[in-house]
JSON list of C-alpha atoms in Angstrom, two decimals:
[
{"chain": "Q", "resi": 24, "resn": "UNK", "atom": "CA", "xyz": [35.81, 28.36, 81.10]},
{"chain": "Q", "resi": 25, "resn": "UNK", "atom": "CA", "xyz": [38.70, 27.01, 82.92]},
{"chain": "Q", "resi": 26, "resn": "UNK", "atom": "CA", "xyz": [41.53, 28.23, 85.29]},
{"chain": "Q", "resi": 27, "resn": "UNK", "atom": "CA", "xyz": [42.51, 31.61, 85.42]},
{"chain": "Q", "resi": 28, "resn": "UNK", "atom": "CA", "xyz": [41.52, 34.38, 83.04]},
{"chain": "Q", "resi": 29, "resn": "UNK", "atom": "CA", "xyz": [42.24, 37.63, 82.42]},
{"chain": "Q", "resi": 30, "resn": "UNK", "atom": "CA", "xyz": [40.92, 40.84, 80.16]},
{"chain": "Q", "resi": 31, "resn": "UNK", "atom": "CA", "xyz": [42.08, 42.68, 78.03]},
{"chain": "Q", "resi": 32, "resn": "UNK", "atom": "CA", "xyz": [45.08, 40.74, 76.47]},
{"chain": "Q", "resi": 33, "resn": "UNK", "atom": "CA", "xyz": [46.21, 43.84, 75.28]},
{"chain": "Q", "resi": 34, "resn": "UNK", "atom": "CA", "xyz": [45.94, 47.56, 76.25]},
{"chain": "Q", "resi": 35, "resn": "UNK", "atom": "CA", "xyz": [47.40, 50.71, 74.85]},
{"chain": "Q", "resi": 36, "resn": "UNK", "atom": "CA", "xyz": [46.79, 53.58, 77.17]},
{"chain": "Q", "resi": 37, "resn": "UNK", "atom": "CA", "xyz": [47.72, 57.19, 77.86]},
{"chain": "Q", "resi": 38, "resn": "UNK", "atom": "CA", "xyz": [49.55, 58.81, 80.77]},
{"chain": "Q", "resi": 39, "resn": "UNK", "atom": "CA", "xyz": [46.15, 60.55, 81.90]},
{"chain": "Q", "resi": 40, "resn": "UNK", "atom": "CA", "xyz": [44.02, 57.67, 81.24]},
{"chain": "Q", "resi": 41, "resn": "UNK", "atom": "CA", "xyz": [41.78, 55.47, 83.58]},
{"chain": "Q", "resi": 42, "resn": "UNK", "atom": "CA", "xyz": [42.21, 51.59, 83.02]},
{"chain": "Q", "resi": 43, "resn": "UNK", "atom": "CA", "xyz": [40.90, 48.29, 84.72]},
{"chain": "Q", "resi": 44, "resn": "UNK", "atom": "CA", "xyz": [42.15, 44.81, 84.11]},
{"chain": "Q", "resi": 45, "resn": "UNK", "atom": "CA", "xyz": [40.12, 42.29, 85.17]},
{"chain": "Q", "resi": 46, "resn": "UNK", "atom": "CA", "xyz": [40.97, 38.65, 86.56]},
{"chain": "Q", "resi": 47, "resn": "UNK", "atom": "CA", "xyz": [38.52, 35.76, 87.22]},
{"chain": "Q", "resi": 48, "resn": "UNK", "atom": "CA", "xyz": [39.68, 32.10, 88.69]},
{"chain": "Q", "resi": 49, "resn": "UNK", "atom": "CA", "xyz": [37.83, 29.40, 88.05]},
{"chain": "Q", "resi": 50, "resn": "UNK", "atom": "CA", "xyz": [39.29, 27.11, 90.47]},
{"chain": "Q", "resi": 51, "resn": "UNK", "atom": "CA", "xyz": [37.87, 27.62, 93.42]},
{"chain": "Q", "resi": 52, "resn": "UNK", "atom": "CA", "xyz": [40.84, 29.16, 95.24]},
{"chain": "Q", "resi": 53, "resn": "UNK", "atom": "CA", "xyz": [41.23, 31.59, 98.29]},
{"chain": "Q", "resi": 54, "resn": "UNK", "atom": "CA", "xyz": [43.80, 33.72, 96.92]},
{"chain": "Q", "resi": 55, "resn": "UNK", "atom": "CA", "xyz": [44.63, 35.97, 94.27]},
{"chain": "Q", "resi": 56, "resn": "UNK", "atom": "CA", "xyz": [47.67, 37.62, 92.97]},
{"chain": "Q", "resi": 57, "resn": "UNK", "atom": "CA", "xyz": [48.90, 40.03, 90.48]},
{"chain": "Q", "resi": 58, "resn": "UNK", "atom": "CA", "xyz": [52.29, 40.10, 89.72]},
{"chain": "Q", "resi": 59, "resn": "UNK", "atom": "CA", "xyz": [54.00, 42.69, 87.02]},
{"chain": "Q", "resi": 60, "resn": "UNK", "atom": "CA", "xyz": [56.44, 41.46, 84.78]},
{"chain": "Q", "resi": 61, "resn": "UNK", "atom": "CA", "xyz": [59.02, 43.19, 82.76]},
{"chain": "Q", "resi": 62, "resn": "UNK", "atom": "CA", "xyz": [61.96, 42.24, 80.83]},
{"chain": "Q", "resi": 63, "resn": "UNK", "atom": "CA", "xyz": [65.17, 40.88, 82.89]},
{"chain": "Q", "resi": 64, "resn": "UNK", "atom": "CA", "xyz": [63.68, 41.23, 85.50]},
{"chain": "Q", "resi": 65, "resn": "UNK", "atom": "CA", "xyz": [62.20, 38.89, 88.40]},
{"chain": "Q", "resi": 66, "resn": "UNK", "atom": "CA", "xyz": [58.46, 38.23, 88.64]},
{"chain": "Q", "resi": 67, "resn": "UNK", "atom": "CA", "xyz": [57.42, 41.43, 90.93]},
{"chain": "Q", "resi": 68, "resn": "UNK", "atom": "CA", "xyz": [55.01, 40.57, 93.12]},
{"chain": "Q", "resi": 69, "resn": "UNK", "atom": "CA", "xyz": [52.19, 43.75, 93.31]},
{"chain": "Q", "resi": 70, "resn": "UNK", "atom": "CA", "xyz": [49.28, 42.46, 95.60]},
{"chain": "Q", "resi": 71, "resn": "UNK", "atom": "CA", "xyz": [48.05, 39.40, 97.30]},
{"chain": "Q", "resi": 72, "resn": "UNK", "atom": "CA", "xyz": [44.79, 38.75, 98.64]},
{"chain": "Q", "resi": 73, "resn": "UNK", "atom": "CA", "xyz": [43.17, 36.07, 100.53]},
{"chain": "Q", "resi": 74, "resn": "UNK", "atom": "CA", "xyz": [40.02, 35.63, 101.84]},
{"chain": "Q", "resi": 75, "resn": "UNK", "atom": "CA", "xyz": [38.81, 38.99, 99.58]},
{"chain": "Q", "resi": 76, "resn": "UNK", "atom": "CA", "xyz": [41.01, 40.54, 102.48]},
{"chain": "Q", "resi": 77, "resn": "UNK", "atom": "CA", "xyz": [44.70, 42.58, 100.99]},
{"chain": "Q", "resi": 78, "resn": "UNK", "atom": "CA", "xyz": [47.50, 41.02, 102.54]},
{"chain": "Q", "resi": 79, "resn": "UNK", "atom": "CA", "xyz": [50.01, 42.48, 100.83]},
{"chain": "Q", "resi": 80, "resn": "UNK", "atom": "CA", "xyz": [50.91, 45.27, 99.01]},
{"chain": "Q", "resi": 81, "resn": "UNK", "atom": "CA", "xyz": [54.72, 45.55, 97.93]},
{"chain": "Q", "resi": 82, "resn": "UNK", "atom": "CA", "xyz": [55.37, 49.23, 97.85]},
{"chain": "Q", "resi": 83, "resn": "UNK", "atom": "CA", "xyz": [53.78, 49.64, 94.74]},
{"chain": "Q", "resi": 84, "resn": "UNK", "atom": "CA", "xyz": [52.80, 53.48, 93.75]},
{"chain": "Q", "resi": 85, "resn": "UNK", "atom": "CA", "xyz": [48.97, 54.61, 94.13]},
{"chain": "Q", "resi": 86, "resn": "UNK", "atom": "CA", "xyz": [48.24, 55.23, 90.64]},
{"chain": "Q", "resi": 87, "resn": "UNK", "atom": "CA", "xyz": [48.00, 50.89, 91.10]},
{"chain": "Q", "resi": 88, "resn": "UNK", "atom": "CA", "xyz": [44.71, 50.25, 92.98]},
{"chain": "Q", "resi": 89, "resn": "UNK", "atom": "CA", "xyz": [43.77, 46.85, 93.13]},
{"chain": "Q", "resi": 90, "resn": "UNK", "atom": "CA", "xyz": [39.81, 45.49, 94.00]},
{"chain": "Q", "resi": 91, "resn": "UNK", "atom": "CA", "xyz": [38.42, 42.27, 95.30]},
{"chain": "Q", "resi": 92, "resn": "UNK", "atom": "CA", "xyz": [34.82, 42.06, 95.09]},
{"chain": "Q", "resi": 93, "resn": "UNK", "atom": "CA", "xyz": [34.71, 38.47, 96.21]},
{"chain": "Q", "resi": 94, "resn": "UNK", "atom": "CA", "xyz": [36.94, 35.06, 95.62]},
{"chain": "Q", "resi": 95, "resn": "UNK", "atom": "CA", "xyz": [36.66, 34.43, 92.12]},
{"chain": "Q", "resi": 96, "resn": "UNK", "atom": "CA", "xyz": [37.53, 38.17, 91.05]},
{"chain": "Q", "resi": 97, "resn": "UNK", "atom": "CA", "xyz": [40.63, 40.66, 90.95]},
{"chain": "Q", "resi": 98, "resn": "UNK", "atom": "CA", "xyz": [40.73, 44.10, 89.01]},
{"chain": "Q", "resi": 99, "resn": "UNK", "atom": "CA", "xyz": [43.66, 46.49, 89.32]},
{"chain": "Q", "resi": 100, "resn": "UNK", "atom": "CA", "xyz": [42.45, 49.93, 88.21]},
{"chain": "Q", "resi": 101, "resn": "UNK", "atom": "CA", "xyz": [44.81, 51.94, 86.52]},
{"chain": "Q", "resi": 102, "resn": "UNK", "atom": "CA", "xyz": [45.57, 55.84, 86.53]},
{"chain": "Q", "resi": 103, "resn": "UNK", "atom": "CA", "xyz": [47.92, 58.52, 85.26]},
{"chain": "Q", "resi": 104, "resn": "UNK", "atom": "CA", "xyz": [50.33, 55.59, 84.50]},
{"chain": "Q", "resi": 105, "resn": "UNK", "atom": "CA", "xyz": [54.09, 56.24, 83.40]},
{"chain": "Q", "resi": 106, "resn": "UNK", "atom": "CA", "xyz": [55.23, 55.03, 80.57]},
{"chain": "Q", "resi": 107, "resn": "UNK", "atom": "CA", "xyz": [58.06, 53.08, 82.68]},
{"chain": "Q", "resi": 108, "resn": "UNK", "atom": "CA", "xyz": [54.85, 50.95, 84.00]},
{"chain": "Q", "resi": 109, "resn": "UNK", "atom": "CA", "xyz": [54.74, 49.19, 80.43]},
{"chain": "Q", "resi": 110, "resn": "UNK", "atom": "CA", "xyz": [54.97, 45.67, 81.28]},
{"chain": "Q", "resi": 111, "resn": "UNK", "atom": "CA", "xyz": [53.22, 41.80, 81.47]},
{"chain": "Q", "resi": 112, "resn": "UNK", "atom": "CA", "xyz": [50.43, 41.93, 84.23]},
{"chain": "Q", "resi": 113, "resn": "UNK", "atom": "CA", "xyz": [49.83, 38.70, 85.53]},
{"chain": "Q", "resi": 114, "resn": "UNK", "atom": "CA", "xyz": [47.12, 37.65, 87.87]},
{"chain": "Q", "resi": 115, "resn": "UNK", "atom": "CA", "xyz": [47.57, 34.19, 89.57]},
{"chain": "Q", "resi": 116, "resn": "UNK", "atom": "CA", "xyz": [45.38, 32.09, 92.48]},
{"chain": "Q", "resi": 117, "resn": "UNK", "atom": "CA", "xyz": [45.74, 29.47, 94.53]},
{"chain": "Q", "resi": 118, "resn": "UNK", "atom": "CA", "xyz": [44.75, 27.72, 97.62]},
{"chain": "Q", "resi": 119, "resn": "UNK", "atom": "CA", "xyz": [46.42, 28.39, 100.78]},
{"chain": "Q", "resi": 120, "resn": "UNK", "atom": "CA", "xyz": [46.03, 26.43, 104.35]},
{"chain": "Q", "resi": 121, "resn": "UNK", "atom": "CA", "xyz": [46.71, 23.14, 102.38]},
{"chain": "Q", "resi": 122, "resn": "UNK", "atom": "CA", "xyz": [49.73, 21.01, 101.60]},
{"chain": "Q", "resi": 123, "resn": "UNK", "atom": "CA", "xyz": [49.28, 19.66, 98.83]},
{"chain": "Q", "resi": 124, "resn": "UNK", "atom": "CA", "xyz": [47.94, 22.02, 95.82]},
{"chain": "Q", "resi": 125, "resn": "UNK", "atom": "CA", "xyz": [49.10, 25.39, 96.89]},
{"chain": "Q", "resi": 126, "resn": "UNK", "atom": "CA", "xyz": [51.03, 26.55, 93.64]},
{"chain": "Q", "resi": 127, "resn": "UNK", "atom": "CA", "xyz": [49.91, 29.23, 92.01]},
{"chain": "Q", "resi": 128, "resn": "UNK", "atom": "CA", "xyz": [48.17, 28.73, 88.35]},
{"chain": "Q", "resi": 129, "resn": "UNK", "atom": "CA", "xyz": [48.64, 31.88, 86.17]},
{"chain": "Q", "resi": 130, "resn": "UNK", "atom": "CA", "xyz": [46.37, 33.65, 83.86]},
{"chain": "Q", "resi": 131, "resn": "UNK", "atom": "CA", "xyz": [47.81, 34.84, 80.46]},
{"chain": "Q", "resi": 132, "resn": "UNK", "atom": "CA", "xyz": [48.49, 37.80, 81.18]},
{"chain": "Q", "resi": 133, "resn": "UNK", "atom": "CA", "xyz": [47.45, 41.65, 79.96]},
{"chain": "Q", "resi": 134, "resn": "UNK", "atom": "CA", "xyz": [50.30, 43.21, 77.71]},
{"chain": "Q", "resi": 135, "resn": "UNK", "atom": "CA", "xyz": [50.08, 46.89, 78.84]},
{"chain": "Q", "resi": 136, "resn": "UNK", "atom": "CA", "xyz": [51.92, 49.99, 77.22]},
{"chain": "Q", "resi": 137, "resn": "UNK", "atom": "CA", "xyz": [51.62, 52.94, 78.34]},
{"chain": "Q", "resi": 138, "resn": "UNK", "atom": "CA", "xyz": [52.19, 55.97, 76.14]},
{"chain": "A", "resi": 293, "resn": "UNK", "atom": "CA", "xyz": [65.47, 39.99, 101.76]},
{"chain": "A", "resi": 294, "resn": "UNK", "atom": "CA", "xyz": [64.71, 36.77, 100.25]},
{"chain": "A", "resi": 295, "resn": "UNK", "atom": "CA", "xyz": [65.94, 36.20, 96.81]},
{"chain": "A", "resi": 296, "resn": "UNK", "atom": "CA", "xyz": [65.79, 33.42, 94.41]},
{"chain": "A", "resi": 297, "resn": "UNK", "atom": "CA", "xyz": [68.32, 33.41, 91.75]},
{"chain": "A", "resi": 298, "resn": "UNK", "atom": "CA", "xyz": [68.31, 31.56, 88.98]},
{"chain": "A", "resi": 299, "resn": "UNK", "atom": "CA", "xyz": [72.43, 31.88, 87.19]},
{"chain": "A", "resi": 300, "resn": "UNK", "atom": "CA", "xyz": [71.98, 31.20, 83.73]},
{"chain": "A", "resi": 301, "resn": "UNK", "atom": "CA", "xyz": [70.22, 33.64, 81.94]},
{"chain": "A", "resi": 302, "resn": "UNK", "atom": "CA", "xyz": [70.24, 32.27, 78.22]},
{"chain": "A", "resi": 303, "resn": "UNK", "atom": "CA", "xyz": [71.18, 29.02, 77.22]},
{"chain": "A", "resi": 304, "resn": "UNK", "atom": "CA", "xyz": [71.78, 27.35, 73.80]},
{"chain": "A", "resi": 305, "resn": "UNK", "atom": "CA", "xyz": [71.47, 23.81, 73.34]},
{"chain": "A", "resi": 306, "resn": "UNK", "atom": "CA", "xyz": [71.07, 21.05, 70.34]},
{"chain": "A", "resi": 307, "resn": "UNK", "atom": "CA", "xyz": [68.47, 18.49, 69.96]},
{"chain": "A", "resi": 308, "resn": "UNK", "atom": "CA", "xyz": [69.11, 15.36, 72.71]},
{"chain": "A", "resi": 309, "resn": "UNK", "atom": "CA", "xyz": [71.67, 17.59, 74.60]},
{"chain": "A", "resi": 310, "resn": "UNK", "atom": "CA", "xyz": [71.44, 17.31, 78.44]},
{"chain": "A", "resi": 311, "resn": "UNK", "atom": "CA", "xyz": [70.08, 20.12, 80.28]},
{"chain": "A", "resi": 312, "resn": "UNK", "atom": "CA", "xyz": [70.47, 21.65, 83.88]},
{"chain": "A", "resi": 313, "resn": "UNK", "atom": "CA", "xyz": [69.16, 24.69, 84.84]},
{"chain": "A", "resi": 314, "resn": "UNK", "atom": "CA", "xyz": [70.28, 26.24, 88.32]},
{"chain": "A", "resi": 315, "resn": "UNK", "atom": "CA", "xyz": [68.34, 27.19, 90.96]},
{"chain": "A", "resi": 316, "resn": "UNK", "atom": "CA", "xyz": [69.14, 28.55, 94.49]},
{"chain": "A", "resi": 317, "resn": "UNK", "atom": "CA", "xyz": [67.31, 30.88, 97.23]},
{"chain": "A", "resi": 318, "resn": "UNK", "atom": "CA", "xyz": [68.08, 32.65, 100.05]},
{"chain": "A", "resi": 319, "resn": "UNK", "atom": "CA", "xyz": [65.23, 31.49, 102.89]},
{"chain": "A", "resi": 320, "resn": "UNK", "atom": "CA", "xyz": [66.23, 29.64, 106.27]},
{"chain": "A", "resi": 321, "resn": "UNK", "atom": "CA", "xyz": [62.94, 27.94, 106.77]},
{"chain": "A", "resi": 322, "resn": "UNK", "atom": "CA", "xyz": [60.60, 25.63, 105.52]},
{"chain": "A", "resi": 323, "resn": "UNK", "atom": "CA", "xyz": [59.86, 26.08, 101.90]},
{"chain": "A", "resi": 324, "resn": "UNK", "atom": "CA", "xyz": [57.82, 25.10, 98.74]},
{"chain": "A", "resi": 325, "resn": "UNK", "atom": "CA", "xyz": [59.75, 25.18, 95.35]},
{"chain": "A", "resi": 326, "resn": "UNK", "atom": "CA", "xyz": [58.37, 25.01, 91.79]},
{"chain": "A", "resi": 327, "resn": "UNK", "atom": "CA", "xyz": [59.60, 25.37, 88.25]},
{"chain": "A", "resi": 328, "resn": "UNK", "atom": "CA", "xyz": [57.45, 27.46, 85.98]},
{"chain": "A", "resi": 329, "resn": "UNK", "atom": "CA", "xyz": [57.23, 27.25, 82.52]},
{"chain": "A", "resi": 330, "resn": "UNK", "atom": "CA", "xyz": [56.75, 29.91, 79.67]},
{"chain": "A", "resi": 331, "resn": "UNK", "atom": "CA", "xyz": [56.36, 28.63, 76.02]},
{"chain": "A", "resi": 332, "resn": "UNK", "atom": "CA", "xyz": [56.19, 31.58, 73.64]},
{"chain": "A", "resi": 333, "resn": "UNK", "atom": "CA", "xyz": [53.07, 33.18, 73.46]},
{"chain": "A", "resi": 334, "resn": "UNK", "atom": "CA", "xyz": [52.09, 31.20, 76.17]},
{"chain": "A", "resi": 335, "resn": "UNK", "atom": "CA", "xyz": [51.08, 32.01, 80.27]},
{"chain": "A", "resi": 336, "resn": "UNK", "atom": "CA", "xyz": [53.43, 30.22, 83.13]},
{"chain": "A", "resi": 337, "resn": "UNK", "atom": "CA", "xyz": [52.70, 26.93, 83.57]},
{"chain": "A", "resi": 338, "resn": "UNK", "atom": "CA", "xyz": [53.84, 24.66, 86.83]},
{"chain": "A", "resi": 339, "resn": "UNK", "atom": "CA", "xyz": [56.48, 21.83, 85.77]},
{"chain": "A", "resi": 340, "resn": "UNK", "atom": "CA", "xyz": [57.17, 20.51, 88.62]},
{"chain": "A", "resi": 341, "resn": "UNK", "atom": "CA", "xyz": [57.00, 21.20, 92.45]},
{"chain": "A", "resi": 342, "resn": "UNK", "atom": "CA", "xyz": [58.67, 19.74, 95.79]},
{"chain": "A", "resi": 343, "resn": "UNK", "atom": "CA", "xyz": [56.41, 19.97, 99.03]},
{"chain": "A", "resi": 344, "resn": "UNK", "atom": "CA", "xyz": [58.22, 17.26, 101.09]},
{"chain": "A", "resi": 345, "resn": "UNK", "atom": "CA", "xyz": [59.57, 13.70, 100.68]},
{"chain": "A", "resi": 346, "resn": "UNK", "atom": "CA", "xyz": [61.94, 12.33, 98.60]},
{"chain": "A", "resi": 347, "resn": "UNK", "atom": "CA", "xyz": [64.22, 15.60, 97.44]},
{"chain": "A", "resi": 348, "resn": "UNK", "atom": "CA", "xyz": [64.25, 14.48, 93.42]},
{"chain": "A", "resi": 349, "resn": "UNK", "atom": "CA", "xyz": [60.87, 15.58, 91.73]},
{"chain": "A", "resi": 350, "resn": "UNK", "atom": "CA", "xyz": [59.78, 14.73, 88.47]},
{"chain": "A", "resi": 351, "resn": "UNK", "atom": "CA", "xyz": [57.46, 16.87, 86.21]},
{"chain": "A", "resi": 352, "resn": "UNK", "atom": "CA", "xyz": [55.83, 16.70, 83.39]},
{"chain": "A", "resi": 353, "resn": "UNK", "atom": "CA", "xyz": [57.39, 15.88, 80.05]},
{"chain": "A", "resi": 354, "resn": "UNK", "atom": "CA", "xyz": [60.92, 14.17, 81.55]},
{"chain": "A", "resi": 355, "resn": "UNK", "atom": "CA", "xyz": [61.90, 16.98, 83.72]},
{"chain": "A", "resi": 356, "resn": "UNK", "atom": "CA", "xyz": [63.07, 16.59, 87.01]},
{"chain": "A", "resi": 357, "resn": "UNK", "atom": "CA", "xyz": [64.57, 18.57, 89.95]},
{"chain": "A", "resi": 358, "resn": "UNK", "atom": "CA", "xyz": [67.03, 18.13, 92.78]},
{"chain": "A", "resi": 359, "resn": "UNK", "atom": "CA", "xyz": [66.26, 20.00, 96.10]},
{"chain": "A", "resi": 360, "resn": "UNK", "atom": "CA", "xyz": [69.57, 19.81, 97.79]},
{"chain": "A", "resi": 361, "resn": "UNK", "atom": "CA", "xyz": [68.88, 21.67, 101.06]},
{"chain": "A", "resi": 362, "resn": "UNK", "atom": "CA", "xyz": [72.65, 22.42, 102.47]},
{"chain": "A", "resi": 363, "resn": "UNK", "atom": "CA", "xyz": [72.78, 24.07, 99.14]},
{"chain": "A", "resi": 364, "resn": "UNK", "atom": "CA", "xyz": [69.64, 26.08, 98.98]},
{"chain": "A", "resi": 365, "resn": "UNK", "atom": "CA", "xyz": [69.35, 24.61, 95.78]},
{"chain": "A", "resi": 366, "resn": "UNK", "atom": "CA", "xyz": [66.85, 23.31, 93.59]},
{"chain": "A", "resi": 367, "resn": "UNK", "atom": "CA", "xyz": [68.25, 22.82, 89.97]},
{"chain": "A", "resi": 368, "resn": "UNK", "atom": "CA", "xyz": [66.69, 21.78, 86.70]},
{"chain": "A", "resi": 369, "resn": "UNK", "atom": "CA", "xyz": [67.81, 18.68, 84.60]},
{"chain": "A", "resi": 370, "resn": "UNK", "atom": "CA", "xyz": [66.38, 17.13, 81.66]},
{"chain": "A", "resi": 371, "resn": "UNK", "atom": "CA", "xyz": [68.66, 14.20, 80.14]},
{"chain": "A", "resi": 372, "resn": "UNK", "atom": "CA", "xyz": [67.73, 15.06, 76.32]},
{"chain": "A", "resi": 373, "resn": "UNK", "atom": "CA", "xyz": [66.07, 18.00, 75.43]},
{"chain": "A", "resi": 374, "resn": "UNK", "atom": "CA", "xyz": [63.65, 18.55, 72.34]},
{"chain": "A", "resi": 375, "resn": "UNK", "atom": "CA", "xyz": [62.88, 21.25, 70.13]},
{"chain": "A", "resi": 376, "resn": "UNK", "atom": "CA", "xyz": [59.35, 22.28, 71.70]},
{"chain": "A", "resi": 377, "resn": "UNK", "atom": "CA", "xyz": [61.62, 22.67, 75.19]},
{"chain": "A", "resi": 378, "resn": "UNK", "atom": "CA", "xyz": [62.35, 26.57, 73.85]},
{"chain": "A", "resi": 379, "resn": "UNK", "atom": "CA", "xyz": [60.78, 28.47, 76.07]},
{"chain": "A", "resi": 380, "resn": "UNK", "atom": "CA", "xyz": [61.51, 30.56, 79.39]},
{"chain": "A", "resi": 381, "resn": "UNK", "atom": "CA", "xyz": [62.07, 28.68, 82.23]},
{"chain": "A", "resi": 382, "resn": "UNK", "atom": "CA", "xyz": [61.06, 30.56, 86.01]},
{"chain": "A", "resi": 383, "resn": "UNK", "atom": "CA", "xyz": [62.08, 29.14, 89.86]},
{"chain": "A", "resi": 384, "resn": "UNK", "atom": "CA", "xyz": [59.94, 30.36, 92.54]},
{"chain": "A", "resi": 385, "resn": "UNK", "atom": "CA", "xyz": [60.04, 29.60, 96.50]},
{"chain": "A", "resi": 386, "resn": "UNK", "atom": "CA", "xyz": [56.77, 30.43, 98.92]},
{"chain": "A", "resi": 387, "resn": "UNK", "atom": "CA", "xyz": [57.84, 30.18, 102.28]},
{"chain": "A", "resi": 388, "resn": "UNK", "atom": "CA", "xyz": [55.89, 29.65, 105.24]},
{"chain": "A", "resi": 389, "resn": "UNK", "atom": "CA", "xyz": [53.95, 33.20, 105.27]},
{"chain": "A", "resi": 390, "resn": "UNK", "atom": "CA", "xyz": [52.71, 32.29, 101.45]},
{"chain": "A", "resi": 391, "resn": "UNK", "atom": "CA", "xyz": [54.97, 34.25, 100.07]},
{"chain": "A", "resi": 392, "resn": "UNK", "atom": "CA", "xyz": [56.61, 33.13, 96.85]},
{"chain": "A", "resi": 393, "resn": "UNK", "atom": "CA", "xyz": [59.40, 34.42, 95.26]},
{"chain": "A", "resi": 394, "resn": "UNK", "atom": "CA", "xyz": [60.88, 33.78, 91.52]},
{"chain": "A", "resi": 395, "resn": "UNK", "atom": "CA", "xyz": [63.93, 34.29, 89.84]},
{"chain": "A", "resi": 396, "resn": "UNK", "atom": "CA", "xyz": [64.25, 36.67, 86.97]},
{"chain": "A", "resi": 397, "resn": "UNK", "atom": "CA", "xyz": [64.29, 33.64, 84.45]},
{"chain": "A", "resi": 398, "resn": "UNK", "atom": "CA", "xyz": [66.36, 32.00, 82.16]},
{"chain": "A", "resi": 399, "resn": "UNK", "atom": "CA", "xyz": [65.76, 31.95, 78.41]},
{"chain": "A", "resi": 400, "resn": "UNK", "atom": "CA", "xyz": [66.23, 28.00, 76.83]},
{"chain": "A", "resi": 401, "resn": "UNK", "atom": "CA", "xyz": [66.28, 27.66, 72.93]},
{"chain": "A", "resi": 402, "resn": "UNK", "atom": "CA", "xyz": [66.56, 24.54, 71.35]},
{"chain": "A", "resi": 403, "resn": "UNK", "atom": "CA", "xyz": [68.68, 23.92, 68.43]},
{"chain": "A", "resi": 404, "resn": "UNK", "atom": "CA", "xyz": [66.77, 21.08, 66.18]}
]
């Protein structure tokens, strides 16, 4: 499979639940993203990671915990979510320390409500 | 803080109207632009991008883009839009600490 993948597409969960979405990049990139993104609103950048190594984390609440066993892989693990954290989740990669294919490619997303 | 914003939020066109889209960010330094696309039910997909070089960019499927620098812009156009254009239409800037930045969107549907 190609580009950037993510799992579930879809995920219905309680406030007292414990969730993981999962993210895979087939392209051989250094960095990995995950972005949230909710109606009328911009893209909100969440976490970044390069190298495996977090280099970034936008003042998002703890109940978000995000994992990066190695390149090719992303989860964000979920807990005792509000429902207010109902949104698009998108995971994205791409190559930094080049100049010439450093945009991001996006995965399709995981449609989260939370209940 | 850096911003991008992107001023139209919905627009309404007819078949083989012209379209421009605007685009402009708040970032004194070297940057990277791109225009993401989002076709319903579909994930973001790059359009077009300017690195360096000549400041007019063409993308896929007759779009292009203007990066006017004095302006911190970097605006949309396509001279005749289709049908299949509908979809939502997303400006981002990375800056030089790979940081990117997009705009909260703007909404095109295509009247056939």
């Amino acid at each position: 499979e190609t580009g950037v993948t993510q799992t579930p597409r879809h995920l219905v969960m309680g406030m007292t639940n414990k969730k993981s979405l999962k993210c895979e990049q087939h392209l051989g990139h250094n960095a990995m993203y995950w972005y949230k993104q909710s109606a009328k609103k911009p893209l909100e950048l969440m976490f970044v990671y390069n190298f495996k190594e977090q280099t970034e984390n936008n003042s998002v609440p703890s109940r978000f915990s995000p994992e990066c066993p190695n390149s090719s892989h992303l989860f964000l693990h979920l807990h005792t979510l509000q429902p207010e954290d109902s949104a698009l989740y998108l995971c994205a990669s791409s190559q930094t320390g080049t100049t010439s294919y450093n945009e991001q490619f996006f995965g399709p997303g995981t449609r989260l409500t939370v209940l | 803080a850096q911003s991008v914003s992107q001023h139209n939020h919905h627009v309404i066109l007819s078949e083989a109207a012209s379209l421009e889209l605007g685009c402009n960010y708040s970032y004194g330094g070297t940057v990277n632009l791109f225009w993401y696309v989002q076709y319903p039910g579909q994930h973001l997909q790059l359009l077009l991008k300017y690195f360096s070089g000549d400041p007019l960019v063409k993308g896929i499927k007759g779009f292009e883009a203007e990066f006017i620098k004095s302006k911190f812009s970097f605006n949309l156009r396509k001279p005749s839009v289709q049908w299949s254009d509908t979809a939502e239409y997303f400006c981002a800037v990375r800056n030089t600490g790979n940081q990117f930045y997009f705009g909260t969107g703007t909404s095109l549907t295509v009247i056939p």
